[in-house]
Short mmCIF file of C-alpha atoms in Angstrom, two decimals:
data_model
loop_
_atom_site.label_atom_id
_atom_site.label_comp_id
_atom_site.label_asym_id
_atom_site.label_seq_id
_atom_site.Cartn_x
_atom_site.Cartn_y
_atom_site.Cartn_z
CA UNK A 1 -32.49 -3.46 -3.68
CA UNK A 2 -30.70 -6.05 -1.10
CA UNK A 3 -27.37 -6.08 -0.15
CA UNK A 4 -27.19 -9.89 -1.90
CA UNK A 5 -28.16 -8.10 -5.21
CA UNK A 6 -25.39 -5.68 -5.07
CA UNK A 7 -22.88 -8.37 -4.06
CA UNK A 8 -24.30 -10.56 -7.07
CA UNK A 9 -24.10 -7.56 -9.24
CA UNK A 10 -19.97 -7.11 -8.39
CA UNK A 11 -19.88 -10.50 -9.95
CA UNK A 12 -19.33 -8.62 -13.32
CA UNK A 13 -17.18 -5.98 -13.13
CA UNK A 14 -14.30 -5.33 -15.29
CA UNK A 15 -12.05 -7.74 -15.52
CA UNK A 16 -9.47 -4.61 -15.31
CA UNK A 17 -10.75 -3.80 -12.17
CA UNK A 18 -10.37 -7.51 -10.77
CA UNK A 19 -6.53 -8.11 -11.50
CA UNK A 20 -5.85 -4.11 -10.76
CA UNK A 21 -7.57 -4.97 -7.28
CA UNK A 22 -5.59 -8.77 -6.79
CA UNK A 23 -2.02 -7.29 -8.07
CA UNK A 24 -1.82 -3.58 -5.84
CA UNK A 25 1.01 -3.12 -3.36
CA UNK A 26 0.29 -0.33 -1.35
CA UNK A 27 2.86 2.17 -0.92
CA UNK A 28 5.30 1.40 2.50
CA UNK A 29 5.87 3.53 4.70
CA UNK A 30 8.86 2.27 6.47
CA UNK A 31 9.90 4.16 9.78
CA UNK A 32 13.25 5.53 9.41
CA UNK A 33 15.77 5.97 12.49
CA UNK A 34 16.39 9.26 13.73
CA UNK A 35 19.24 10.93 12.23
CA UNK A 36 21.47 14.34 12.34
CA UNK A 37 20.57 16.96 9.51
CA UNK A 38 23.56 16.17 8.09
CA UNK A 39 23.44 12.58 7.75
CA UNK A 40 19.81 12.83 6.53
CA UNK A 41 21.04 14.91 3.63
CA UNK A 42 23.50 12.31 2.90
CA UNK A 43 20.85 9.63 3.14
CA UNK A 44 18.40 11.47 0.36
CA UNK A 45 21.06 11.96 -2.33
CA UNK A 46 22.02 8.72 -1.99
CA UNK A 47 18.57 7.71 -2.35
CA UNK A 48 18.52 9.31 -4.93
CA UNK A 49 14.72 10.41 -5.71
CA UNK A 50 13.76 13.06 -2.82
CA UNK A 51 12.23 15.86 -1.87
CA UNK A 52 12.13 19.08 -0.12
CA UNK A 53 8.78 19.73 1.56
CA UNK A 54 9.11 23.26 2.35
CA UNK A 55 7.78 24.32 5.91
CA UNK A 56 7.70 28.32 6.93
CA UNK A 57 8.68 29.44 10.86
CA UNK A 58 6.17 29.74 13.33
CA UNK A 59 2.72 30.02 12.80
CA UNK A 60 2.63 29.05 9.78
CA UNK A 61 4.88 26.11 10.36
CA UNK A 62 2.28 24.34 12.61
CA UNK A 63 -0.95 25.99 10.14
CA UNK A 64 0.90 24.14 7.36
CA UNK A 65 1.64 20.74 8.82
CA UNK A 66 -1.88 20.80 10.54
CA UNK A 67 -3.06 20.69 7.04
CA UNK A 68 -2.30 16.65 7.48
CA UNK A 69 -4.01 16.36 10.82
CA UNK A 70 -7.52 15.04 10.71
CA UNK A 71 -6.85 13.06 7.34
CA UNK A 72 -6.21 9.69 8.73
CA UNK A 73 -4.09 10.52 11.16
CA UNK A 74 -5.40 8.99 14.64
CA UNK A 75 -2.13 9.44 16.48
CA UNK A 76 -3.27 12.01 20.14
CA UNK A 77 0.18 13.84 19.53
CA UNK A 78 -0.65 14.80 15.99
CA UNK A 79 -3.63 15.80 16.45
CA UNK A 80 -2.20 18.13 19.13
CA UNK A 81 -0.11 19.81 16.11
CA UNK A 82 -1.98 23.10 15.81
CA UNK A 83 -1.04 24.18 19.42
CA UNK A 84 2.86 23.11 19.52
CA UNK A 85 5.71 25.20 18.00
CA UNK A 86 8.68 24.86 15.66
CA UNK A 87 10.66 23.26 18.47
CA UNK A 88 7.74 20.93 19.39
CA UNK A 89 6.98 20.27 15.70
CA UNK A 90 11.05 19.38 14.98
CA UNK A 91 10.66 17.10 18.12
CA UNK A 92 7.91 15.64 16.83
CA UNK A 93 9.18 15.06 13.40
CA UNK A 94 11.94 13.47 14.90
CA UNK A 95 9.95 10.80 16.93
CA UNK A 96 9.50 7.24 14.97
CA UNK A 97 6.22 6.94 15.21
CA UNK A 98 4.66 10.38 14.82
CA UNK A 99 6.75 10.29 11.60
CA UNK A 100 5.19 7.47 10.53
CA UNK A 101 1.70 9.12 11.41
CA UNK A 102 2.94 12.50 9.78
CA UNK A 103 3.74 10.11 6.53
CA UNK A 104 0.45 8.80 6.14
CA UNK A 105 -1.29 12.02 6.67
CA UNK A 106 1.17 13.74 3.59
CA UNK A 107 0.09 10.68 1.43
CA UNK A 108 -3.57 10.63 2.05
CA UNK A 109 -3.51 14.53 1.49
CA UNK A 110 -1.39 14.46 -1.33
CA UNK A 111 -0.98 11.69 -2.71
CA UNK A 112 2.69 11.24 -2.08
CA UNK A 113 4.39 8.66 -0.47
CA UNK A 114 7.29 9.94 1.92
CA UNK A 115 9.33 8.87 4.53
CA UNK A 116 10.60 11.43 6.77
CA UNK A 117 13.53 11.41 7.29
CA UNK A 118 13.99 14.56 9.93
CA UNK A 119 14.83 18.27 9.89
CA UNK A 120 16.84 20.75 7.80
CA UNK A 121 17.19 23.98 8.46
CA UNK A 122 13.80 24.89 7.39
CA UNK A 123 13.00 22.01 5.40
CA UNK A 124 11.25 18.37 6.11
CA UNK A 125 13.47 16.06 4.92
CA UNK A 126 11.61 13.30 3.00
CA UNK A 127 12.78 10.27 0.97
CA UNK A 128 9.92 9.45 -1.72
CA UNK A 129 9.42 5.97 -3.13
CA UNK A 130 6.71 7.86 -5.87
CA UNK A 131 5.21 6.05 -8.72
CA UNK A 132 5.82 8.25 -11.97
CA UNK A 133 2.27 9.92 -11.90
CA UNK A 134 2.60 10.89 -8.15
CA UNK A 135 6.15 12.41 -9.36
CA UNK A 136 4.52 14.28 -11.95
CA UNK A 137 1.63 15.40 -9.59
CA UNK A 138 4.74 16.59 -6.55
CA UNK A 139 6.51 17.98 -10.37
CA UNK A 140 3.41 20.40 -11.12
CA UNK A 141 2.63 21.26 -7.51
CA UNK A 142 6.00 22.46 -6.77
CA UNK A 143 8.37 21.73 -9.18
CA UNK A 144 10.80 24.14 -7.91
CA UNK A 145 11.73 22.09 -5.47
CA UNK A 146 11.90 19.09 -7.03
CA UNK A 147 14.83 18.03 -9.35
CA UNK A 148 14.31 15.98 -12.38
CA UNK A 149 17.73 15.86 -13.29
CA UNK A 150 19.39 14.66 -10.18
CA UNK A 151 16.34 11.95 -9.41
CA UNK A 152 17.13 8.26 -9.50
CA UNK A 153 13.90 8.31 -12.69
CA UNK A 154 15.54 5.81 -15.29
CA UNK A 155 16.09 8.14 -18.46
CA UNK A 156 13.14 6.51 -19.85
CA UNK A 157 10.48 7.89 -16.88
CA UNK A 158 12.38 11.33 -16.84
CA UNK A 159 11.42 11.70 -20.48
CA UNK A 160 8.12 10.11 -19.75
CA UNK A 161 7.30 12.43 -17.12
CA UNK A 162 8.85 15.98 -19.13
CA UNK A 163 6.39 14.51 -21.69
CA UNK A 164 3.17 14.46 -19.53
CA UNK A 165 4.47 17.80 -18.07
CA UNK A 166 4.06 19.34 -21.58
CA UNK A 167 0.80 17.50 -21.99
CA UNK A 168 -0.69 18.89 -18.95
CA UNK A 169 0.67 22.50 -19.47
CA UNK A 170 -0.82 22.26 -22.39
CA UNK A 171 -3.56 21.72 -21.58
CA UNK A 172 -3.88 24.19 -18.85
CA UNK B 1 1.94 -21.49 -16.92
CA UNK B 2 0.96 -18.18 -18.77
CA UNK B 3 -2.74 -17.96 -19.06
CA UNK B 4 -2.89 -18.14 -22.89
CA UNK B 5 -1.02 -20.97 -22.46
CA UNK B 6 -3.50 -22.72 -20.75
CA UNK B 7 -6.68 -21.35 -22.34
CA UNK B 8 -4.69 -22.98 -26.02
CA UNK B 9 -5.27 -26.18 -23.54
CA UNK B 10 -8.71 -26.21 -23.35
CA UNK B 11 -9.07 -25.36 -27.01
CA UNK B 12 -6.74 -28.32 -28.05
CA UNK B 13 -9.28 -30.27 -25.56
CA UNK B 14 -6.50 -31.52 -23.55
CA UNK B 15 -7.26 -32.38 -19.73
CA UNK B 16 -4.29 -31.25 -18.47
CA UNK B 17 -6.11 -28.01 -19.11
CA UNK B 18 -7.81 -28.45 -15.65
CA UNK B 19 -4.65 -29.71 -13.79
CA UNK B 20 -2.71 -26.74 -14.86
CA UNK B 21 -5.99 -24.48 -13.55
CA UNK B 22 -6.20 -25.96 -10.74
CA UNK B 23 -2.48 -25.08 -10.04
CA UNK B 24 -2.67 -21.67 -11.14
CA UNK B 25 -5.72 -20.77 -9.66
CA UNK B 26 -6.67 -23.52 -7.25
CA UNK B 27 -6.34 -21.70 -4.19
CA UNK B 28 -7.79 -18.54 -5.40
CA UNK B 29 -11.10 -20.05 -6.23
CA UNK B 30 -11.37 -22.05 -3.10
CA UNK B 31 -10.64 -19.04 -1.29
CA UNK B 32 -13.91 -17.56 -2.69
CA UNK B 33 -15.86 -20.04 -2.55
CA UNK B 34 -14.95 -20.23 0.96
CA UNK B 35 -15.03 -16.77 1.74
CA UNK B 36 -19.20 -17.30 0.91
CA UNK B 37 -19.95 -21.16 1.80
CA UNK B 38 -17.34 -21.27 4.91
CA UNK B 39 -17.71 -24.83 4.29
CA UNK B 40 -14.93 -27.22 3.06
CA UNK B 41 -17.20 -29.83 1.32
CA UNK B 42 -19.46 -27.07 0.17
CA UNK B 43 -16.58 -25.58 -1.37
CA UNK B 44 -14.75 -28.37 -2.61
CA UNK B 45 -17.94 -29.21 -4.69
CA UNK B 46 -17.67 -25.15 -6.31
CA UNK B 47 -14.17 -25.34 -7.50
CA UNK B 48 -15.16 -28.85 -9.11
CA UNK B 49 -18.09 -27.37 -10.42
CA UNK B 50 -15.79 -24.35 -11.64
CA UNK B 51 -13.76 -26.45 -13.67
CA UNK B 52 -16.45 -28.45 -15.15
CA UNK B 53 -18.02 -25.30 -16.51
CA UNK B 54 -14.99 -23.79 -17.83
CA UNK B 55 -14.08 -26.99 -19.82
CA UNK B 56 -17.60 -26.82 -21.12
CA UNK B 57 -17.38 -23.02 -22.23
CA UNK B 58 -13.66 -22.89 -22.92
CA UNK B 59 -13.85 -23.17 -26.42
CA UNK B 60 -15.98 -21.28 -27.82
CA UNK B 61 -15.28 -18.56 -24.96
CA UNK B 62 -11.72 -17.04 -24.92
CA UNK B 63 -11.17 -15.29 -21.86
CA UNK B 64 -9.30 -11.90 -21.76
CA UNK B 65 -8.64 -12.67 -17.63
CA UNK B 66 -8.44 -16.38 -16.89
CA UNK B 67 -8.62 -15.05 -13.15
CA UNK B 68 -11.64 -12.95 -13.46
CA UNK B 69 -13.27 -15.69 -15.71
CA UNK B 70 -12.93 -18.26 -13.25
CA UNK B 71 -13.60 -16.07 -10.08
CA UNK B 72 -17.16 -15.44 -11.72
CA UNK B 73 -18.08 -18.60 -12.49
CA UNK B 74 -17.24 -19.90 -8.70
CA UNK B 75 -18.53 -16.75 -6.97
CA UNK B 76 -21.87 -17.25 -9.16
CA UNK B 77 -22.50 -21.55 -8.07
CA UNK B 78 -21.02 -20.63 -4.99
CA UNK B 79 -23.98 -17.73 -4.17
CA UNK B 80 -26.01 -20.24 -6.02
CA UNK B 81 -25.23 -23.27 -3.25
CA UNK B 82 -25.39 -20.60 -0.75
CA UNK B 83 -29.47 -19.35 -1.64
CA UNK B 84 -30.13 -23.46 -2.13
CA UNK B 85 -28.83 -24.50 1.66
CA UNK B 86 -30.16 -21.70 3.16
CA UNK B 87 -33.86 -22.25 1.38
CA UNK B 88 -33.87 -25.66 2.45
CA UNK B 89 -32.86 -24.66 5.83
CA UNK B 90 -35.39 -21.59 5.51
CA UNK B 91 -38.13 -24.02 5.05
CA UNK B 92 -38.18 -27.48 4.27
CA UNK B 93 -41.19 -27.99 1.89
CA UNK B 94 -42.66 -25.26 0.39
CA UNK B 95 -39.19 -23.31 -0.54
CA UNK B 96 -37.90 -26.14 -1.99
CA UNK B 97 -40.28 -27.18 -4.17
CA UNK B 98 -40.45 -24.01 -5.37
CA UNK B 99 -36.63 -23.28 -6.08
CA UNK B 100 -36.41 -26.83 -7.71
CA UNK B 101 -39.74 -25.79 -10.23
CA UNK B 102 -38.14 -22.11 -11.01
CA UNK B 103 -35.26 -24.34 -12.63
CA UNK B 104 -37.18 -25.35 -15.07
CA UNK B 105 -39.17 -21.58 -16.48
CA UNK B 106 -37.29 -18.12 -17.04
CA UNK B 107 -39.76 -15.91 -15.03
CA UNK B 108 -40.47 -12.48 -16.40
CA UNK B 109 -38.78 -11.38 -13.07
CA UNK B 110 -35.62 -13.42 -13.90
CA UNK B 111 -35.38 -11.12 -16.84
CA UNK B 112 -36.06 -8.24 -15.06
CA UNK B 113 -33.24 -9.07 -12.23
CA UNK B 114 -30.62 -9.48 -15.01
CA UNK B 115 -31.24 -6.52 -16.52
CA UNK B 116 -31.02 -4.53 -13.22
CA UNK B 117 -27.96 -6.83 -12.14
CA UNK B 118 -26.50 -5.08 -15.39
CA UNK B 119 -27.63 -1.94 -14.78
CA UNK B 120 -26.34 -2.38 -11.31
CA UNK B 121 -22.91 -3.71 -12.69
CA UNK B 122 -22.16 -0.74 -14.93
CA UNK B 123 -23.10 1.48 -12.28
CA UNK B 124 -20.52 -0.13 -9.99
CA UNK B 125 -17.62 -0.17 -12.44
CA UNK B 126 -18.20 3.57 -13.37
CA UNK B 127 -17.81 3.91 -9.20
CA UNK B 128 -14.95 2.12 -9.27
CA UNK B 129 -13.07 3.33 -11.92
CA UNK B 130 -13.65 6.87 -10.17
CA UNK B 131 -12.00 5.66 -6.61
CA UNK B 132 -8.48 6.13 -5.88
CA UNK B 133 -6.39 2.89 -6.60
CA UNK B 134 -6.00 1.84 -2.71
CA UNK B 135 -9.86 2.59 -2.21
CA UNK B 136 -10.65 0.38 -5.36
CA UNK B 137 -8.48 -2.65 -4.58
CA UNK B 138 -10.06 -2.58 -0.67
CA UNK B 139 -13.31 -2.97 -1.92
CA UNK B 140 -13.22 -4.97 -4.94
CA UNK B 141 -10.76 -7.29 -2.38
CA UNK B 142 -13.36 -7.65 -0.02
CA UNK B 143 -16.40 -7.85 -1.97
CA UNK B 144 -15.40 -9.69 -5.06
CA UNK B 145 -12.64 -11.81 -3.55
CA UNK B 146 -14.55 -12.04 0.03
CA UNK B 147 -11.19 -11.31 1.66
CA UNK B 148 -11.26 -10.54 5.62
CA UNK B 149 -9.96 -7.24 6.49
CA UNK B 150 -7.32 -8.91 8.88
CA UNK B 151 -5.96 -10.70 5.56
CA UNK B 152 -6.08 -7.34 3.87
CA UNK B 153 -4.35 -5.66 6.52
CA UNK B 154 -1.59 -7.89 6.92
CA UNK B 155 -1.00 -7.94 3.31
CA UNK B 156 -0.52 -4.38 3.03
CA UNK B 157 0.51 -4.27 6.45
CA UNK B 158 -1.19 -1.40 7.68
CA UNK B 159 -4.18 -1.44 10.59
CA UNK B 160 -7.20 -3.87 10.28
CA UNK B 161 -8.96 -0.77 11.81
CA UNK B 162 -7.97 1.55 9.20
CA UNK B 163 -9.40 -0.40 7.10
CA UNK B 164 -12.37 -1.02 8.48
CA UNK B 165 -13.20 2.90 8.78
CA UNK B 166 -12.17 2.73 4.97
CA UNK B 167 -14.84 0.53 3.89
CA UNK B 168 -16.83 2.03 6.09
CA UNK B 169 -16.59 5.28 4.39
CA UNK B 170 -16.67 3.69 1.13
CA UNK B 171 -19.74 2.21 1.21
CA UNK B 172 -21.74 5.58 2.47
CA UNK B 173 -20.00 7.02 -0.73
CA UNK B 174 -21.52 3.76 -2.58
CA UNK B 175 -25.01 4.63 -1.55
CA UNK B 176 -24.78 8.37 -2.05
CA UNK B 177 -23.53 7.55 -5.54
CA UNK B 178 -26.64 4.62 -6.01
CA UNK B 179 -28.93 7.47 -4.96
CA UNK B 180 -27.53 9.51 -7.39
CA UNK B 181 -27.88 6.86 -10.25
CA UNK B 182 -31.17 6.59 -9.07
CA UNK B 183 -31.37 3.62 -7.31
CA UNK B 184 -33.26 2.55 -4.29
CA UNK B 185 -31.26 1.90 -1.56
#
């Protein structure tokens, strides 16, 4: 088989798959300015969808968040993430771009699209811009941390997404 | 105009049909014709050629995509002006004789091709269907709609390299998956 005959054969797929293809956005990552702890948490409730991606101390701080590295993350400092500590990590965080790499890794390892905001205490403060699905996917991974109630959903999605929640325990 | 709109055109047999085509999706079909002929006249003579065929099969055909429908039938004359310049630039005589005869018989190996191009087809939407969105819209972007990876990128706005690595890695996964379907690659 040539490499004409397969690009003859993707003449015919799906028409699904053709207007899927032409009409995706991908998911922005916009870099956010750094900001005080305080002023981040203002900035996520207004925002009004967020999350709380929990992060332990130490060792386990940098094990966790080297979980991203190596995904598609091709920025030298982030790759340098299993050998820095909490204070490095926060410092990191806290630089532009390495938050913009740290976003990208998050969202190619799970599927969730966040911008980081900063630091809290012991928490990553993220702002998510999540399509329903990916909500419900954050929802069932940790949905203690994670409030329905208090996200900017329409009432609509909320009860869209209890629904599939139900569905998929369910199922389980 | 809505695409139902103008596919009730071409039933009603009314020629504005092709001028409200060739607004709507003017540009899209040139750009794919272009993306394989990289030649304006070339090109020009496609999305002419598009038209043309989808006045002729538009009725009885309905389409469910107007977009799709029309990207087919300009990526298939385009490949089909591509494989005609580059016989007669290939060879002068022989080839040429040859492609002009073949338009005249359905070989048995005609047959045979469009059953594996179907084959091939369903095996390629089953792949693509399994991708994540982002993977599937890179590659069905740049091999159904022939887009560059630099027009990619700076619609999604994200690294023409990172893309690049992407396909990269999507088209090893391609042939593991062919050799799984059984097909020689």
């Amino acid at each position: 088989m040539s490499g004409e005959m397969l690009f003859e054969a993707m003449t015919d797929i799906d028409d699904e798959l053709i207007t899927r293809a032409a009409d995706f956005k991908p998911h922005k990552i916009i870099p956010i300015k750094v900001i005080s702890g305080v002023a981040a948490a203002v900035l996520v409730l207004a925002a009004g969808v967020y999350a709380f991606i929990p992060v332990s101390k130490g060792n386990d701080t940098t094990m966790n968040l080297s979980n991203y590295a190596g995904v598609t993350c091709d920025t030298a400092s982030f790759e340098m993430a299993p050998e820095i500590n909490e204070d490095g990590l926060q410092e990191m965080v806290e630089q532009s771009e390495n938050k913009q790499a740290l976003a990208e890794a998050v969202y190619e390892k799970e599927g969730i699209c966040v911008h980081i905001v900063g630091w809290l205490e012991d928490y990553m403060i993220c702002i998510e811009n999540i399509s329903e699905e990916e909500y419900l996917l954050y929802l069932i991974k940790s949905e203690e941390k994670v409030s329905l109630e208090e996200s900017a959903l329409t009432k609509e999605q909320k009860e869209a997404v209890l629904k599939m929640v139900e569905e998929y325990r369910s199922q389980k | 105009m809505e695409d139902k709109d103008i596919i009730a055109l071409y039933w009603d047999r009314n020629q504005q049909a092709i001028v409200e085509t060739d607004i709507k999706y003017g540009k899209l079909c040139k750009k794919i014709s272009m993306n394989i002929l990289s030649d304006v006249c070339d090109c020009e003579e496609c999305v002419n050629d598009t038209y043309h065929k989808a006045w002729n099969t538009i009725p009885p055909t309905r389409p469910d995509s107007l977009r799709a429908y029309l990207g087919r039938i300009v990526r298939n004359i385009s490949i089909s002006l591509y494989r005609a310049r580059h016989a007669a630039k290939r060879d002068c005589g022989f080839n040429v004789l040859l492609s002009e005869l073949e338009e005249c018989v359905e070989s048995r190996e005609d047959v045979e091709k469009q059953m594996e191009l179907r084959f091939l087809t369903e095996i390629l939407n089953r792949w693509l269907y399994s991708l994540k969105e982002e993977d599937m819209a890179l590659f069905v972007r740049r091999y159904w709609h022939g887009d560059s990876v630099e027009t990619i990128a700076g619609q999604w706005n994200v690294r023409a390299n990172k893309l690049s690595v992407k396909l990269c890695r999507l088209r090893k996964e391609l042939k593991k998956y062919l050799e799984k379907e059984g097909i020689m690659v």
